[in-house]
Coordinates of N, CA and C in Angstrom, one line a residue:
M1 N 0.8 -1.2 0.0 CA 0.0 0.0 0.0 C 0.9 1.2 0.0
G2 N 0.4 2.3 -0.7 CA 1.1 3.5 -0.7 C 0.7 4.5 0.4
A3 N 1.5 5.4 0.8 CA 1.2 6.4 1.8 C 0.4 7.5 1.2
N4 N -0.6 8.0 2.0 CA -1.3 9.2 1.5 C -0.5 10.5 1.6
A5 N -0.6 11.4 0.7 CA 0.1 12.7 0.8 C -0.5 13.5 1.9
A6 N 0.3 14.2 2.7 CA -0.1 15.1 3.8 C -0.8 16.3 3.2
E7 N -1.9 16.7 3.8 CA -2.5 17.9 3.3 C -2.0 19.1 4.0
A8 N -1.6 20.2 3.3 CA -1.1 21.4 3.8 C -2.3 22.2 4.4
A9 N -2.0 22.9 5.5 CA -3.0 23.8 6.1 C -2.4 25.2 6.1
T10 N -3.3 26.2 6.0 CA -2.8 27.6 6.0 C -3.7 28.4 6.9
A11 N -3.2 29.5 7.4 CA -4.0 30.4 8.2 C -3.4 31.8 7.9
S12 N -4.2 32.8 8.3 CA -3.7 34.2 8.1 C -4.0 35.0 9.4
A13 N -3.3 36.1 9.5 CA -3.4 37.0 10.7 C -3.2 38.4 10.1
D14 N -3.8 39.4 10.9 CA -3.6 40.8 10.5 C -2.4 41.3 11.2
A15 N -1.8 42.3 10.6 CA -0.7 43.1 11.2 C -1.2 44.5 11.5
R16 N -1.0 45.0 12.7 CA -1.5 46.3 13.1 C -0.4 47.1 13.7
A17 N -0.6 48.4 13.7 CA 0.2 49.4 14.4 C -0.6 50.6 14.7
N18 N -0.4 51.1 15.9 CA -1.0 52.3 16.3 C 0.0 53.4 16.5
I19 N 0.0 54.4 15.7 CA 1.1 55.5 15.7 C 0.5 56.6 16.5
L20 N 1.3 57.1 17.5 CA 1.0 58.2 18.3 C 2.0 59.4 18.0
K21 N 1.4 60.6 18.0 CA 2.3 61.7 17.8 C 3.2 61.8 19.1
Q22 N 4.4 62.2 18.9 CA 5.3 62.3 20.1 C 4.7 63.3 21.1
V23 N 4.6 62.9 22.3 CA 4.1 63.8 23.3 C 5.2 64.7 23.8
T24 N 4.8 66.0 23.9 CA 5.7 67.0 24.4 C 5.0 67.8 25.5
V25 N 5.9 68.4 26.3 CA 5.4 69.3 27.4 C 6.3 70.5 27.4
D26 N 5.6 71.7 27.5 CA 6.3 73.0 27.4 C 5.8 73.9 28.5
S27 N 6.7 74.7 29.0 CA 6.3 75.7 30.0 C 5.5 76.8 29.2
N28 N 4.5 77.3 29.9 CA 3.7 78.3 29.2 C 4.2 79.7 29.7
D29 N 5.5 79.7 30.2 CA 6.1 81.0 30.6 C 5.6 81.6 31.9
V30 N 4.9 80.8 32.7 CA 4.5 81.2 34.0 C 5.2 80.4 35.0
D31 N 6.0 81.0 35.8 CA 6.8 80.2 36.8 C 6.1 80.2 38.1
L32 N 6.5 79.2 39.0 CA 6.0 79.1 40.3 C 6.7 80.3 41.1
N33 N 5.8 81.2 41.6 CA 6.3 82.4 42.2 C 5.6 82.5 43.6
F34 N 6.4 82.5 44.7 CA 5.9 82.6 46.0 C 5.8 84.0 46.5
G35 N 6.1 85.0 45.6 CA 5.9 86.4 45.9 C 7.0 86.9 46.8
T36 N 6.8 88.0 47.5 CA 7.7 88.7 48.4 C 7.3 88.3 49.8
I37 N 8.3 87.8 50.6 CA 8.1 87.3 51.9 C 9.0 88.1 52.9
I38 N 8.4 88.6 54.0 CA 9.2 89.2 55.1 C 9.2 88.1 56.2
T39 N 10.5 87.7 56.5 CA 10.7 86.6 57.4 C 10.3 87.0 58.8
G40 N 10.1 86.0 59.6 CA 9.8 86.2 61.1 C 10.8 85.5 62.0
A41 N 10.5 85.5 63.2 CA 11.4 84.9 64.2 C 11.3 83.4 64.3
T42 N 10.2 82.9 63.7 CA 10.0 81.4 63.7 C 9.8 80.9 62.3
A43 N 10.2 79.7 62.1 CA 10.0 79.0 60.8 C 8.6 78.9 60.5
S44 N 8.3 79.0 59.2 CA 6.9 78.9 58.7 C 6.9 78.5 57.2
T45 N 5.7 78.5 56.6 CA 5.6 78.1 55.2 C 4.8 79.1 54.5
V46 N 5.0 79.1 53.2 CA 4.1 79.9 52.2 C 3.6 78.8 51.2
V47 N 2.3 78.8 51.0 CA 1.7 77.8 50.1 C 1.2 78.5 48.9
V48 N 1.5 78.1 47.7 CA 0.9 78.6 46.5 C 0.2 77.3 45.9
S49 N -1.2 77.4 45.8 CA -2.0 76.3 45.3 C -1.7 76.2 43.8
T50 N -2.2 75.1 43.2 CA -2.1 74.9 41.7 C -2.9 75.9 41.0
G51 N -3.8 76.6 41.7 CA -4.6 77.7 41.1 C -3.9 79.1 41.3
G52 N -2.8 79.1 41.9 CA -2.0 80.3 42.1 C -2.4 81.1 43.4
V53 N -3.3 80.6 44.2 CA -3.7 81.3 45.4 C -2.7 81.0 46.5
S54 N -2.2 82.1 47.2 CA -1.2 81.9 48.2 C -1.8 82.0 49.6
T55 N -1.1 81.2 50.5 CA -1.5 81.3 52.0 C -0.1 81.5 52.7
C56 N -0.1 82.6 53.4 CA 1.1 83.0 54.1 C 1.1 82.5 55.6
G57 N 2.1 81.8 56.0 CA 2.2 81.1 57.3 C 2.3 82.1 58.4
T58 N 2.1 81.6 59.6 CA 2.2 82.4 60.8 C 3.5 83.0 61.0
G59 N 3.5 84.3 61.3 CA 4.8 85.0 61.6 C 5.4 85.6 60.3
L60 N 4.9 85.3 59.1 CA 5.4 85.9 57.9 C 4.5 87.0 57.4
V61 N 5.0 87.9 56.6 CA 4.2 88.9 55.9 C 4.5 88.6 54.4
C62 N 3.4 88.4 53.6 CA 3.6 88.1 52.2 C 2.9 89.1 51.4
S63 N 3.5 89.5 50.3 CA 2.9 90.4 49.4 C 3.4 90.1 47.9
G64 N 2.9 90.9 47.0 CA 3.3 90.7 45.6 C 2.4 89.6 44.9
T65 N 2.7 89.4 43.7 CA 2.0 88.5 42.9 C 2.5 87.1 43.0
T66 N 1.6 86.1 43.3 CA 2.0 84.7 43.3 C 1.4 84.0 42.1
T67 N 2.1 83.0 41.6 CA 1.6 82.2 40.5 C 2.0 80.8 40.6
A68 N 1.2 79.9 40.2 CA 1.6 78.5 40.0 C 2.3 78.4 38.6
A69 N 3.2 77.5 38.5 CA 3.9 77.2 37.2 C 2.9 76.6 36.3
G70 N 2.9 77.0 35.0 CA 2.0 76.4 34.0 C 2.7 75.7 32.9
F71 N 2.1 74.6 32.5 CA 2.6 73.7 31.4 C 1.6 73.3 30.4
T72 N 2.0 73.2 29.2 CA 1.1 72.8 28.1 C 1.6 71.4 27.5
I73 N 0.6 70.5 27.3 CA 1.0 69.2 26.7 C 0.4 69.1 25.3
N74 N 1.2 68.6 24.4 CA 0.8 68.3 23.0 C 1.0 66.8 22.7
G75 N 0.0 66.2 22.2 CA 0.1 64.8 21.8 C -1.2 64.3 21.1
T76 N -1.4 63.0 21.0 CA -2.5 62.5 20.2 C -3.8 62.6 21.1
S77 N -4.8 63.2 20.5 CA -6.1 63.4 21.2 C -6.7 62.0 21.5
G78 N -7.3 61.9 22.7 CA -7.9 60.7 23.1 C -7.0 59.7 23.9
E79 N -5.7 60.0 23.9 CA -4.8 59.2 24.6 C -4.6 59.7 26.0
T80 N -4.2 58.8 26.9 CA -4.0 59.2 28.3 C -2.5 59.3 28.6
V81 N -2.2 60.4 29.3 CA -0.8 60.6 29.7 C -0.6 60.6 31.2
D82 N 0.5 60.2 31.7 CA 0.9 60.3 33.1 C 1.8 61.6 33.2
I83 N 1.5 62.3 34.3 CA 2.3 63.6 34.5 C 3.1 63.3 35.8
S84 N 4.4 63.6 35.7 CA 5.3 63.4 36.8 C 6.0 64.8 37.1
V85 N 6.1 65.1 38.4 CA 6.7 66.4 38.8 C 7.7 66.0 39.9
D86 N 8.9 66.7 39.8 CA 9.9 66.5 40.9 C 9.1 66.7 42.2
P87 N 9.5 65.9 43.3 CA 8.8 66.1 44.5 C 9.1 67.4 45.2
S88 N 10.3 68.0 45.0 CA 10.6 69.2 45.6 C 11.6 70.0 44.7
V89 N 11.9 71.2 45.1 CA 12.9 72.0 44.5 C 13.6 72.8 45.5
T90 N 14.9 72.9 45.4 CA 15.7 73.8 46.3 C 15.9 75.1 45.7
L91 N 15.6 76.2 46.4 CA 15.8 77.5 46.0 C 17.0 78.0 46.6
T92 N 18.0 78.5 45.9 CA 19.3 79.0 46.4 C 19.3 80.5 46.3
G93 N 19.8 81.1 47.4 CA 19.9 82.5 47.5 C 21.3 82.9 47.8
P94 N 21.6 84.2 48.1 CA 22.9 84.7 48.3 C 23.5 84.1 49.6
S95 N 22.7 83.7 50.6 CA 23.2 83.2 51.8 C 22.5 82.0 52.4
G96 N 22.1 81.1 51.5 CA 21.5 79.9 51.9 C 20.5 79.3 50.9
T97 N 19.7 78.4 51.4 CA 18.7 77.7 50.6 C 17.4 77.6 51.3
M98 N 16.4 77.3 50.5 CA 15.0 77.0 51.0 C 14.5 75.8 50.1
T99 N 13.7 75.0 50.7 CA 13.1 73.9 49.9 C 11.6 74.1 49.8
A100 N 11.1 73.8 48.6 CA 9.6 73.8 48.4 C 9.2 72.4 47.9
S101 N 8.2 71.9 48.6 CA 7.6 70.6 48.1 C 6.6 71.0 47.0
L102 N 6.5 70.2 46.0 CA 5.7 70.5 44.8 C 4.5 69.7 44.6
T103 N 3.4 70.2 44.1 CA 2.2 69.6 43.8 C 1.7 69.9 42.4
S104 N 1.2 68.8 41.7 CA 0.7 69.0 40.4 C -0.8 69.0 40.4
S105 N -1.4 69.8 39.6 CA -2.9 69.9 39.5 C -3.5 68.6 39.0
D106 N -2.7 67.8 38.2 CA -3.1 66.5 37.6 C -2.0 65.5 37.6
S107 N -2.4 64.2 37.8 CA -1.4 63.2 37.7 C -1.6 62.4 36.4
T108 N -2.8 62.5 35.8 CA -3.0 61.9 34.5 C -4.0 62.9 33.7
L109 N -4.0 62.8 32.4 CA -4.9 63.6 31.6 C -5.2 62.8 30.4
V110 N -6.5 62.9 29.9 CA -6.8 62.3 28.6 C -6.8 63.5 27.6
L111 N -5.9 63.4 26.7 CA -5.6 64.6 25.8 C -6.8 64.9 24.9
D112 N -7.1 66.2 24.8 CA -8.2 66.6 24.0 C -7.8 67.9 23.1
G113 N -6.6 68.2 23.1 CA -6.1 69.4 22.3 C -6.0 70.7 23.1
T114 N -6.5 70.7 24.3 CA -6.4 71.9 25.1 C -5.9 71.5 26.5
D115 N -4.7 70.9 26.5 CA -4.2 70.2 27.6 C -3.2 71.0 28.4
S116 N -3.4 71.3 29.6 CA -2.5 72.0 30.5 C -2.6 71.5 31.9
F117 N -1.6 71.8 32.7 CA -1.6 71.5 34.1 C -0.7 72.6 34.8
A118 N -0.9 72.6 36.1 CA -0.2 73.6 36.9 C 0.6 73.0 38.0
V119 N 1.6 73.6 38.5 CA 2.4 73.1 39.7 C 2.4 74.2 40.7
G120 N 2.0 73.9 41.9 CA 2.1 74.7 43.0 C 3.1 74.1 44.0
G121 N 3.2 74.8 45.2 CA 4.1 74.2 46.2 C 4.0 74.9 47.6
T122 N 4.7 74.2 48.5 CA 4.8 74.7 49.9 C 6.3 75.0 50.1
L123 N 6.6 76.3 50.3 CA 7.9 76.8 50.6 C 8.2 76.8 52.1
S124 N 9.2 76.2 52.5 CA 9.6 76.2 53.9 C 10.6 77.3 54.2
V125 N 10.2 78.3 55.0 CA 11.0 79.5 55.3 C 11.5 79.4 56.7
A126 N 12.8 79.4 56.8 CA 13.5 79.3 58.1 C 13.3 80.6 58.9
A127 N 13.4 80.4 60.2 CA 13.4 81.6 61.1 C 14.5 82.5 60.7
N128 N 14.2 83.8 60.6 CA 15.1 84.8 60.2 C 15.9 84.4 58.9
Q129 N 15.2 83.9 57.9 CA 15.8 83.5 56.6 C 16.6 84.7 56.1
A130 N 17.8 84.4 55.6 CA 18.6 85.5 55.0 C 17.9 86.1 53.8
D131 N 18.0 87.5 53.7 CA 17.3 88.2 52.7 C 18.1 88.0 51.3
G132 N 17.3 88.2 50.3 CA 17.9 88.1 48.9 C 16.9 87.4 48.0
A133 N 17.3 87.3 46.8 CA 16.5 86.6 45.8 C 16.9 85.1 45.7
Y134 N 15.9 84.3 45.8 CA 16.1 82.8 45.8 C 15.5 82.2 44.5
S135 N 16.1 81.3 43.9 CA 15.5 80.6 42.8 C 16.1 79.2 42.6
G136 N 15.3 78.4 41.9 CA 15.7 77.0 41.7 C 14.9 76.5 40.5
T137 N 15.3 75.3 40.0 CA 14.7 74.8 38.8 C 14.2 73.4 39.1
F138 N 13.0 73.1 38.6 CA 12.4 71.7 38.8 C 12.0 71.2 37.4
S139 N 11.8 69.9 37.3 CA 11.4 69.2 36.1 C 10.0 68.6 36.2
V140 N 9.4 68.6 35.0 CA 8.1 67.8 34.9 C 8.3 66.9 33.7
S141 N 7.6 65.8 33.7 CA 7.6 64.9 32.5 C 6.3 64.4 32.2
V142 N 6.0 64.0 31.0 CA 4.7 63.5 30.5 C 5.0 62.4 29.6
D143 N 4.2 61.3 29.8 CA 4.4 60.1 29.0 C 3.1 59.4 28.8
Y144 N 2.9 58.8 27.6 CA 1.7 58.0 27.4 C 1.6 56.8 28.3
Q145 N 0.4 56.5 28.7 CA 0.2 55.3 29.6 C 0.4 54.1 28.7

């Protein structure tokens, strides 16, 4: 007897790709500004909310304009992004430093073309903090989920 020939079987599958526009984040040229602070004999804090509203701690006198830092995100509409902000920033002045803990208005966003978020913070002011202009730089990052 002869052997039967094996029958070949075939199948198919689709190939797919989902292309997303590279996500970017840019400062909208509004920095986190704690305003002008007159120090006191005890340590205290100044809070700037993500909405830019300030709260001056006990023993301090606060004046001037305060602002939350603002950022704009560009990417593919309908996609979700995670927002990461440095937990704190060190502000350096002529005779010392101060630290501010940072807070973001959002930790995730679904992109819709008008996407922005703000960063506020709580500045720790030492008793009799040395006078002068203090500044520091912090980073934010945005990535698709």
